[in-house]
Each structure stands twice: as C-alpha cells, then as structure tokens.
Tab-separated table of C-alpha atoms and ligand atoms in Angstrom:
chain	number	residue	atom	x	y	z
A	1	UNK	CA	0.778	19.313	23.576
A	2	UNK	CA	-2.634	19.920	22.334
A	3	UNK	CA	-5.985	20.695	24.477
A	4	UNK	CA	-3.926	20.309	27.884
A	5	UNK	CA	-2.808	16.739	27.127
A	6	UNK	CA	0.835	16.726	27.613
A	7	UNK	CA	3.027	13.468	25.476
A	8	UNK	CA	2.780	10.498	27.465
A	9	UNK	CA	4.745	6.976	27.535
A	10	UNK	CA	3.303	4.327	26.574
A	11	UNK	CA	2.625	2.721	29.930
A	12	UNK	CA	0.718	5.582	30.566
A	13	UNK	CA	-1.087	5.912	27.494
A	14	UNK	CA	-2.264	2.185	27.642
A	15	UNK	CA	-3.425	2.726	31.544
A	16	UNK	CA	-5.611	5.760	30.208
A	17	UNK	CA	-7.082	3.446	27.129
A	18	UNK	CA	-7.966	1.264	29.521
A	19	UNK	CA	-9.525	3.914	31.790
A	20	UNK	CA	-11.325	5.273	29.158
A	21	UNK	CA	-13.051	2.110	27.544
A	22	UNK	CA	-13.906	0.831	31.038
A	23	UNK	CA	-15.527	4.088	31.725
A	24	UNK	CA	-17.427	4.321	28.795
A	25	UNK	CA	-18.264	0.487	28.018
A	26	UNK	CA	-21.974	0.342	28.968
A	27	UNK	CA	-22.807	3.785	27.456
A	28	UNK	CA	-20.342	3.102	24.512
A	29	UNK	CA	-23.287	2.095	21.736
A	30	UNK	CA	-25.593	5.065	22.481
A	31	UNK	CA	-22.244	7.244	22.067
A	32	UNK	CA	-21.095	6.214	19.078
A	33	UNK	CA	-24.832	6.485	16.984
A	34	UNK	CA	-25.011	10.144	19.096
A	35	UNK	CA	-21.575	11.294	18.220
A	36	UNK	CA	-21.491	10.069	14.764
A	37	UNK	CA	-25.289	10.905	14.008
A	38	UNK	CA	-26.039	6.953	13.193
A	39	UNK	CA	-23.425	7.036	10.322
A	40	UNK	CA	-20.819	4.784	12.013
A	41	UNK	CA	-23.450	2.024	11.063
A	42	UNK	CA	-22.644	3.059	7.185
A	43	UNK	CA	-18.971	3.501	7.797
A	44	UNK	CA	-18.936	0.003	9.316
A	45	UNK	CA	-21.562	-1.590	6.199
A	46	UNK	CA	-19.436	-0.604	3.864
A	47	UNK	CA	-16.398	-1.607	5.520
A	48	UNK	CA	-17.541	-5.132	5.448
A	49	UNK	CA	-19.081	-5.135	2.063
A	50	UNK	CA	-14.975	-4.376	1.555
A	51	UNK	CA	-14.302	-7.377	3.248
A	52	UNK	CA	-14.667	-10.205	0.968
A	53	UNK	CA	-16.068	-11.905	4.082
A	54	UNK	CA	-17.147	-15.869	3.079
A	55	UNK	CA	-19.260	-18.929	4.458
A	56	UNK	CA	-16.980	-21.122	6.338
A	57	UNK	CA	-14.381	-18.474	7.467
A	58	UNK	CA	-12.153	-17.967	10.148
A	59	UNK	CA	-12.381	-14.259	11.115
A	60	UNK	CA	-10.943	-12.174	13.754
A	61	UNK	CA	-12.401	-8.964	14.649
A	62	UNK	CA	-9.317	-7.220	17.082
A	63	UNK	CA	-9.718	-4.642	19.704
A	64	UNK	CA	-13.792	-5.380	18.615
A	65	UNK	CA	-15.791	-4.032	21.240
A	66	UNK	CA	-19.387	-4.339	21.553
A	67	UNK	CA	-19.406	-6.454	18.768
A	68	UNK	CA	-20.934	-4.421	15.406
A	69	UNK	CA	-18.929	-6.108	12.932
A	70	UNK	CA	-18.691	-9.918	14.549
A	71	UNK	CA	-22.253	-9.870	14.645
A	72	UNK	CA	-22.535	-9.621	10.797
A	73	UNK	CA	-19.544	-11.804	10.371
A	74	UNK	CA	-20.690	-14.170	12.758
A	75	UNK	CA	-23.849	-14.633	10.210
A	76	UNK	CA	-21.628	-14.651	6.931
A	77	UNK	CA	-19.434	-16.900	7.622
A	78	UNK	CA	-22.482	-19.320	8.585
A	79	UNK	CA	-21.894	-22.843	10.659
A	80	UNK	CA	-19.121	-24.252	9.368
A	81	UNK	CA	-17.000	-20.785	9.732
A	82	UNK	CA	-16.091	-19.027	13.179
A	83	UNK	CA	-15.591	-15.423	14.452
A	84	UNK	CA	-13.515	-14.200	17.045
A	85	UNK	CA	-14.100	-11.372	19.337
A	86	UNK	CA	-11.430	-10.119	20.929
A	87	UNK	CA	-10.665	-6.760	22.749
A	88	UNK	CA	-8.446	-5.984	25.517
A	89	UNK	CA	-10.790	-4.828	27.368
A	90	UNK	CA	-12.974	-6.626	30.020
A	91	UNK	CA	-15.706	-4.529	30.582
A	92	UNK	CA	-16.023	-3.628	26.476
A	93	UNK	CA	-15.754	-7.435	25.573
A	94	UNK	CA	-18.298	-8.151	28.515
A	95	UNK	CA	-20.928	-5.363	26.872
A	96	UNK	CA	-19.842	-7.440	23.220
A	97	UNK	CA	-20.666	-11.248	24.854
A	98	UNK	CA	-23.807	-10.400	26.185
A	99	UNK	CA	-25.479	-8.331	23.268
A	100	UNK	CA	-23.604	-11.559	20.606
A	101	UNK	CA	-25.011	-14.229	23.193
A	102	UNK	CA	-28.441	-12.332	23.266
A	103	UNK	CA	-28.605	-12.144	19.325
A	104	UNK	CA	-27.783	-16.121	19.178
A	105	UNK	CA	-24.521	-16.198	17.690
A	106	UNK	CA	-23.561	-19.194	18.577
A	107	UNK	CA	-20.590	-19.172	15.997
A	108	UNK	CA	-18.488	-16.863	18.059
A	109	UNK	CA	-15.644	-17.035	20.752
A	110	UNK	CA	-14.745	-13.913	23.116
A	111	UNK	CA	-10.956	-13.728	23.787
A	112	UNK	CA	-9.314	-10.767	25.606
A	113	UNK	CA	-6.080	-9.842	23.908
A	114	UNK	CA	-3.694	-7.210	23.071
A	115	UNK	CA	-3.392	-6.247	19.624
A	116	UNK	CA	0.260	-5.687	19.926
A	117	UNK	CA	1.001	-9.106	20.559
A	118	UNK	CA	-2.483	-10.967	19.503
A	119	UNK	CA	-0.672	-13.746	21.959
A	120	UNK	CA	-3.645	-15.967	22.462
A	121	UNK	CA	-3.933	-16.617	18.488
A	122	UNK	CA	-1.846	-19.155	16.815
A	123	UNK	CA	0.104	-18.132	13.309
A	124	UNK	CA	-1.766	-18.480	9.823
A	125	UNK	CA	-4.792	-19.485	11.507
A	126	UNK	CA	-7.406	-16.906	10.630
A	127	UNK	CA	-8.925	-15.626	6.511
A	128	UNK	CA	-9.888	-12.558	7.733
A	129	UNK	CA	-8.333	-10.249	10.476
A	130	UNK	CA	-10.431	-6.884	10.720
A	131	UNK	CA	-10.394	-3.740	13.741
A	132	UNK	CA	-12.767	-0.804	13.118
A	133	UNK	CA	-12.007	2.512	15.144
A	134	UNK	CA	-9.220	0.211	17.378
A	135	UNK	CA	-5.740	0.958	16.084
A	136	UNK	CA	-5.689	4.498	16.829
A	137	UNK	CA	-5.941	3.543	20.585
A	138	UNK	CA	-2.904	0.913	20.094
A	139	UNK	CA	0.628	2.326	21.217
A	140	UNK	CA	2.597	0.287	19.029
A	141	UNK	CA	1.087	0.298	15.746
A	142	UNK	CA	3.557	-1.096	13.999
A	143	UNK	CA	4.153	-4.202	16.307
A	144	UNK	CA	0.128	-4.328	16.064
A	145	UNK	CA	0.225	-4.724	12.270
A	146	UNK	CA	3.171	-7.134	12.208
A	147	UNK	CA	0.711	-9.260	15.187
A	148	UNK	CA	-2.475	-8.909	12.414
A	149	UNK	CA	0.694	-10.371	9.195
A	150	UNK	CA	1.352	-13.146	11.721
A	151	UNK	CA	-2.573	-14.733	12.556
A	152	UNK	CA	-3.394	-14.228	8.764
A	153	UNK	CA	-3.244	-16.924	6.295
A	154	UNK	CA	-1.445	-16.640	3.102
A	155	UNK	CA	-4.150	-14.964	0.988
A	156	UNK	CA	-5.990	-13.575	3.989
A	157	UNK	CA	-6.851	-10.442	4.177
A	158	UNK	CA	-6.746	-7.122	6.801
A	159	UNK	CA	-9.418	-4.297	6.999
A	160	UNK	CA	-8.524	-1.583	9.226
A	161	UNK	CA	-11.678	0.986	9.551
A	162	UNK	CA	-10.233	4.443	11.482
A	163	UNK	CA	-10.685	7.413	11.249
A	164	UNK	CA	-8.349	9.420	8.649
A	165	UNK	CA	-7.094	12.650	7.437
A	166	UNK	CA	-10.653	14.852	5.777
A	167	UNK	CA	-9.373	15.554	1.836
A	168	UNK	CA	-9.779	19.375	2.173
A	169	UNK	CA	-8.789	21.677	5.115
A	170	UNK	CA	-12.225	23.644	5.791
A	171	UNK	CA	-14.013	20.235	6.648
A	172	UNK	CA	-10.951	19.297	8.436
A	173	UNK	CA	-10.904	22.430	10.743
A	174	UNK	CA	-14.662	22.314	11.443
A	175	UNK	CA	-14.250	18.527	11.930
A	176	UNK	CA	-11.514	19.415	14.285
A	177	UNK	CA	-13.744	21.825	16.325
A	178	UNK	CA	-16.537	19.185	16.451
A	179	UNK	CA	-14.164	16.547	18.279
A	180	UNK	CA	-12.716	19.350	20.716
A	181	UNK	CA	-15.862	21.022	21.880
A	182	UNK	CA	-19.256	18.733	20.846
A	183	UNK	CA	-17.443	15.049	21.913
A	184	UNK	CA	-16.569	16.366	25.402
A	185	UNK	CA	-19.571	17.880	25.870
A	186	UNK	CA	-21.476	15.317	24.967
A	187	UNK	CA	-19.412	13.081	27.074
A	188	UNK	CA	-19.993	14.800	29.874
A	189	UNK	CA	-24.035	15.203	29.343
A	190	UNK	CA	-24.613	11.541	28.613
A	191	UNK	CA	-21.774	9.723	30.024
A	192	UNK	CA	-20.851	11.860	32.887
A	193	UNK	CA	-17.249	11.852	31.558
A	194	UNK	CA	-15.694	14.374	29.728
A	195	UNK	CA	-12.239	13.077	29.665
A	196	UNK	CA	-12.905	10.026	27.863
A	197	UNK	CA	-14.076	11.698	25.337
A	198	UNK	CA	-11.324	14.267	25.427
A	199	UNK	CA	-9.489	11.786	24.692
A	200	UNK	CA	-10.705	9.952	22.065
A	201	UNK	CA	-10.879	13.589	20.327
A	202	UNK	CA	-7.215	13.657	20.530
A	203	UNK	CA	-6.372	10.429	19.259
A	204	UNK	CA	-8.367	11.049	16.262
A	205	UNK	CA	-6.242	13.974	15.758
A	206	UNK	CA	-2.992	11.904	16.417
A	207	UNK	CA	-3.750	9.146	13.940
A	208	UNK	CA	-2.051	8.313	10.960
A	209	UNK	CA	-3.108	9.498	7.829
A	210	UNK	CA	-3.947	7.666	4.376
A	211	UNK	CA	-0.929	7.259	3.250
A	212	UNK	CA	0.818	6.909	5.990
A	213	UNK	CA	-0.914	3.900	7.109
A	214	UNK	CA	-0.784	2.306	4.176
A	215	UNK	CA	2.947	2.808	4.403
A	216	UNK	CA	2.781	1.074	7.240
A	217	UNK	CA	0.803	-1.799	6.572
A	218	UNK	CA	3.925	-2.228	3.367
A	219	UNK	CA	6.156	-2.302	5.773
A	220	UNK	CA	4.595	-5.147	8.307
A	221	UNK	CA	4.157	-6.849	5.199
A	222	UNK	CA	1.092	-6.621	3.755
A	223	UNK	CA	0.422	-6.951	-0.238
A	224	UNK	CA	-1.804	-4.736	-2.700
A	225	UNK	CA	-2.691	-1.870	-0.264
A	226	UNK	CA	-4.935	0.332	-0.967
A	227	UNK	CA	-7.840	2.150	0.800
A	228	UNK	CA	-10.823	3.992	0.517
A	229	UNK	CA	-12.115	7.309	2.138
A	230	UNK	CA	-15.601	7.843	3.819
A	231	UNK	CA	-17.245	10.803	4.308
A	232	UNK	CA	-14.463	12.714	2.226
A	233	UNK	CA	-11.399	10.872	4.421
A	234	UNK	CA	-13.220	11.442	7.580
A	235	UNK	CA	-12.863	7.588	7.665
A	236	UNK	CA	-10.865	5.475	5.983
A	237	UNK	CA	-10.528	1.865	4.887
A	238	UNK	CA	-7.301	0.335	4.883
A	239	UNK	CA	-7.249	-3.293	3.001
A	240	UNK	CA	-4.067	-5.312	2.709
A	241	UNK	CA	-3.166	-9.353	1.728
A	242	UNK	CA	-0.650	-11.292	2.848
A	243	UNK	CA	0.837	-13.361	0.062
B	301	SAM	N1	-14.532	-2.142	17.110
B	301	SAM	C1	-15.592	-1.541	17.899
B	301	SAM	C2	-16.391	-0.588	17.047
B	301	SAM	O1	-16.006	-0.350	15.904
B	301	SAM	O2	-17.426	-0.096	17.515
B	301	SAM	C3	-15.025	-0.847	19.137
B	301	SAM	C4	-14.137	0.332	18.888
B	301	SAM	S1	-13.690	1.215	20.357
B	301	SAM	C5	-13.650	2.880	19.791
B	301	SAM	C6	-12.004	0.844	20.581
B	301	SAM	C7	-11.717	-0.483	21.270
B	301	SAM	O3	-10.316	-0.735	21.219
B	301	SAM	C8	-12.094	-0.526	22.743
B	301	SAM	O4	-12.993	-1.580	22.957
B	301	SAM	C9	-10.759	-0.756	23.458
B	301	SAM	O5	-10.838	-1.524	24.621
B	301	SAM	C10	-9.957	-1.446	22.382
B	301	SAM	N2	-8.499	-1.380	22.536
B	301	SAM	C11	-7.763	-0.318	22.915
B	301	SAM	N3	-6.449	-0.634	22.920
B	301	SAM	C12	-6.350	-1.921	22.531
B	301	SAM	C13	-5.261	-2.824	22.353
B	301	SAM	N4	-3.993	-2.453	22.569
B	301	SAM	N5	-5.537	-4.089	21.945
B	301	SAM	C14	-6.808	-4.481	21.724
B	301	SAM	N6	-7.881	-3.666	21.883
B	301	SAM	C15	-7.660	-2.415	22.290
C-alpha cells in the first residue's frame, strides 16, 4: 500500500473513479491548468499534432472529459468528418456537451461508455481512436486496448496521452513529492476534496511505464508502436496502427 490506500478490486476501484470524476467535474478545467501550471494545453497540442488527424474523419476521443481534444478534432476533421465524445462519466461528459455545444461544434456526438468494452461503438468504424490522461483510471487496461483494436479501421490509428515514467530518478522523486503533497493540497483548497486528488496522485504512480505500455498495445494488436516522452517522460505519447 502506498499513502494509506490499501489494493482494491476492481469493483471498488471503478466505484471510486466514478466518485472522484463526479466530484471534481465542474472544477476539473481550473484543476488541471492549476496543477499542471497551463502545460497540459502543450502536452495535449502536441499530442494531436501526433495524430495525423484529417478533414472528413471519424474520430473517437474515449474516457474524453471536458472535451480539450474533441474540440480541436471536431474543427479538423471539418463537415464532412465526425467526432465522438465519450466518457463514462455523466457529470464529466455533461461539463464536455455544454462547453462543445457553447463553442458550436456542431460536428460532435456525446456517448457515455466504458472503455473496457466501448459497447455502444460498432467494429472498424472509426480513423482515429485517441484518450489523453484516461487509461490510467481504466481497471482493465488490457481489455480497454483490445476495445480501442476493435472500433479502429484497418489503417487507423491510437494515441494514448498519460502520464509516464520521468527518464531520470531526481525529477522522478521530486515529481513524486509534488503529486503526494501539492495535488492534495490543492485539492482540498480549490476543490474542497482532497481525496480525489489523492487519488489521482496514486494512479499516476501506478501507471504503466513506456515500455510497458507499448508492450501492451503489441499485444492487443496494435502495429508500429512507438512513443514519445514530454517533459522528460513526465508524459508520454503512445501511437499504434492497426493493419
Ligand atoms: N481526456 C480529458 C482530458 O485529457 O482532459 C479528461 C481526462 S480525466 C483525467 C479522466 C477521465 O476518464 C474522466 O472524465 C473519467 O470519467 C474517465 N474515465 C475513468 N474511467 C473510465 C472508463 N473505464 N471508461 C471511460 N472513461 C473513464
């Protein structure tokens, strides 16, 4: 167990993602620019400029929140293309709807779904399948990335943005004692909630690392992995095609 958290099964962990994100949905934007300092906006460009996104696409942003990166696609892939929204979460695809609805995207559909199953979406039936800062909450990653194979065309392509393993060990332990002491303290100033954030601190730490995920992406499948750190493997992005 780390920081008090003891090992929990998966029922449980998905009831406390749930808590969590339906806690935090209406302050979740302010969080994220606070806690990252504005630089998940950077992670996230550059995560799309990885995308290959095109006009007339089919994309599918999974477990996609408030929206960030279906807004952009929801411009790139123009009129004749379509973007999907989807999240598991009520209250976090709610806060996504509105701000996409406000900002005229009128390209875009809002679908709440599990990324282990992705059940609403048929097979081969999207170009572009992307989740930014979402797997790391999913219990079964593996069934998750078999569920992203599945919706993809042939020649479509997966971007996973999460954060990753930092390349050298002093940024990793002061990274470490940022998540464990800053996050839940800012949690509880702002959002009133220190837990969520406790949380998401430890499922940072918990996550897969580089190659480890891109392991796993070769074994759901995937073709030509590779990825690329951010903010020296703070962040990572995963890419992978299916064939
Ligand atoms: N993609 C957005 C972004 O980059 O700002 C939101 C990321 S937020 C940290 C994580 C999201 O994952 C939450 O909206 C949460 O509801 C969603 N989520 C958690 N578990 C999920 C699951 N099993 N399937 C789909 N979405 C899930």
């Amino acid at each position: 167990t780390h920081f008090g958290y003891k090992t929990v099964n998966k029922a449980e962990k998905q009831a406390r993602v749930a808590d969590v994100f339906t806690s935090v949905a209406k302050k979740y934007d302010i969080m994220n620019d606070l806690m990252s300092f504005g630089i998940h906006r950077l992670w996230k460009r550059y995560a799309i400029s990885l995308s290959g996104v095109r006009s007339g696409q089919h994309v599918l942003d999974i477990a996609g929140g408030t929206g960030d990166l279906a807004k952009v696609f929801s411009r790139e892939v123009g009129r004749n293309g379509h973007v999907v929204l989807s999240d598991i979460n009520a209250a976090m695809l709610e806060v996504g709807r509105e701000r996409l609805i406000n900002a005229g995207c009128n390209n875009v559909d809002f679908v709440l779904a599990n990324a282990e199953t992705l059940a609403p979406f048929d097979d081969e039936s999207f170009d572009l399948v992307t989740i930014s800062f979402g797997l790391r909450n999913v219990t079964d990653k593996d069934a998750a990335l078999k569920a992203m194979y599945r919706v993809l065309k042939p020649g479509g392509r997966l971007l996973i943005l999460e954060f990753s393993k930092p390349v050298f060990e002093p940024l990793s332990k002061a990274y470490d004692l940022y998540s464990f002491t800053a996050l839940p303290l800012m949690g509880k100033i702002i959002a009133n909630d220190s837990e969520s954030y406790k949380y998401l601190a430890e499922s940072i730490r918990m996550h897969p690392d580089q190659q480890t995920l891109k392991q796993m992406m070769q074994q759901a499948g995937f073709e030509n992995c590779d990825y690329h750190n951010l903010t020296a493997g703070i962040v990572a992005v995963h890419r992978g095609f299916k064939a």
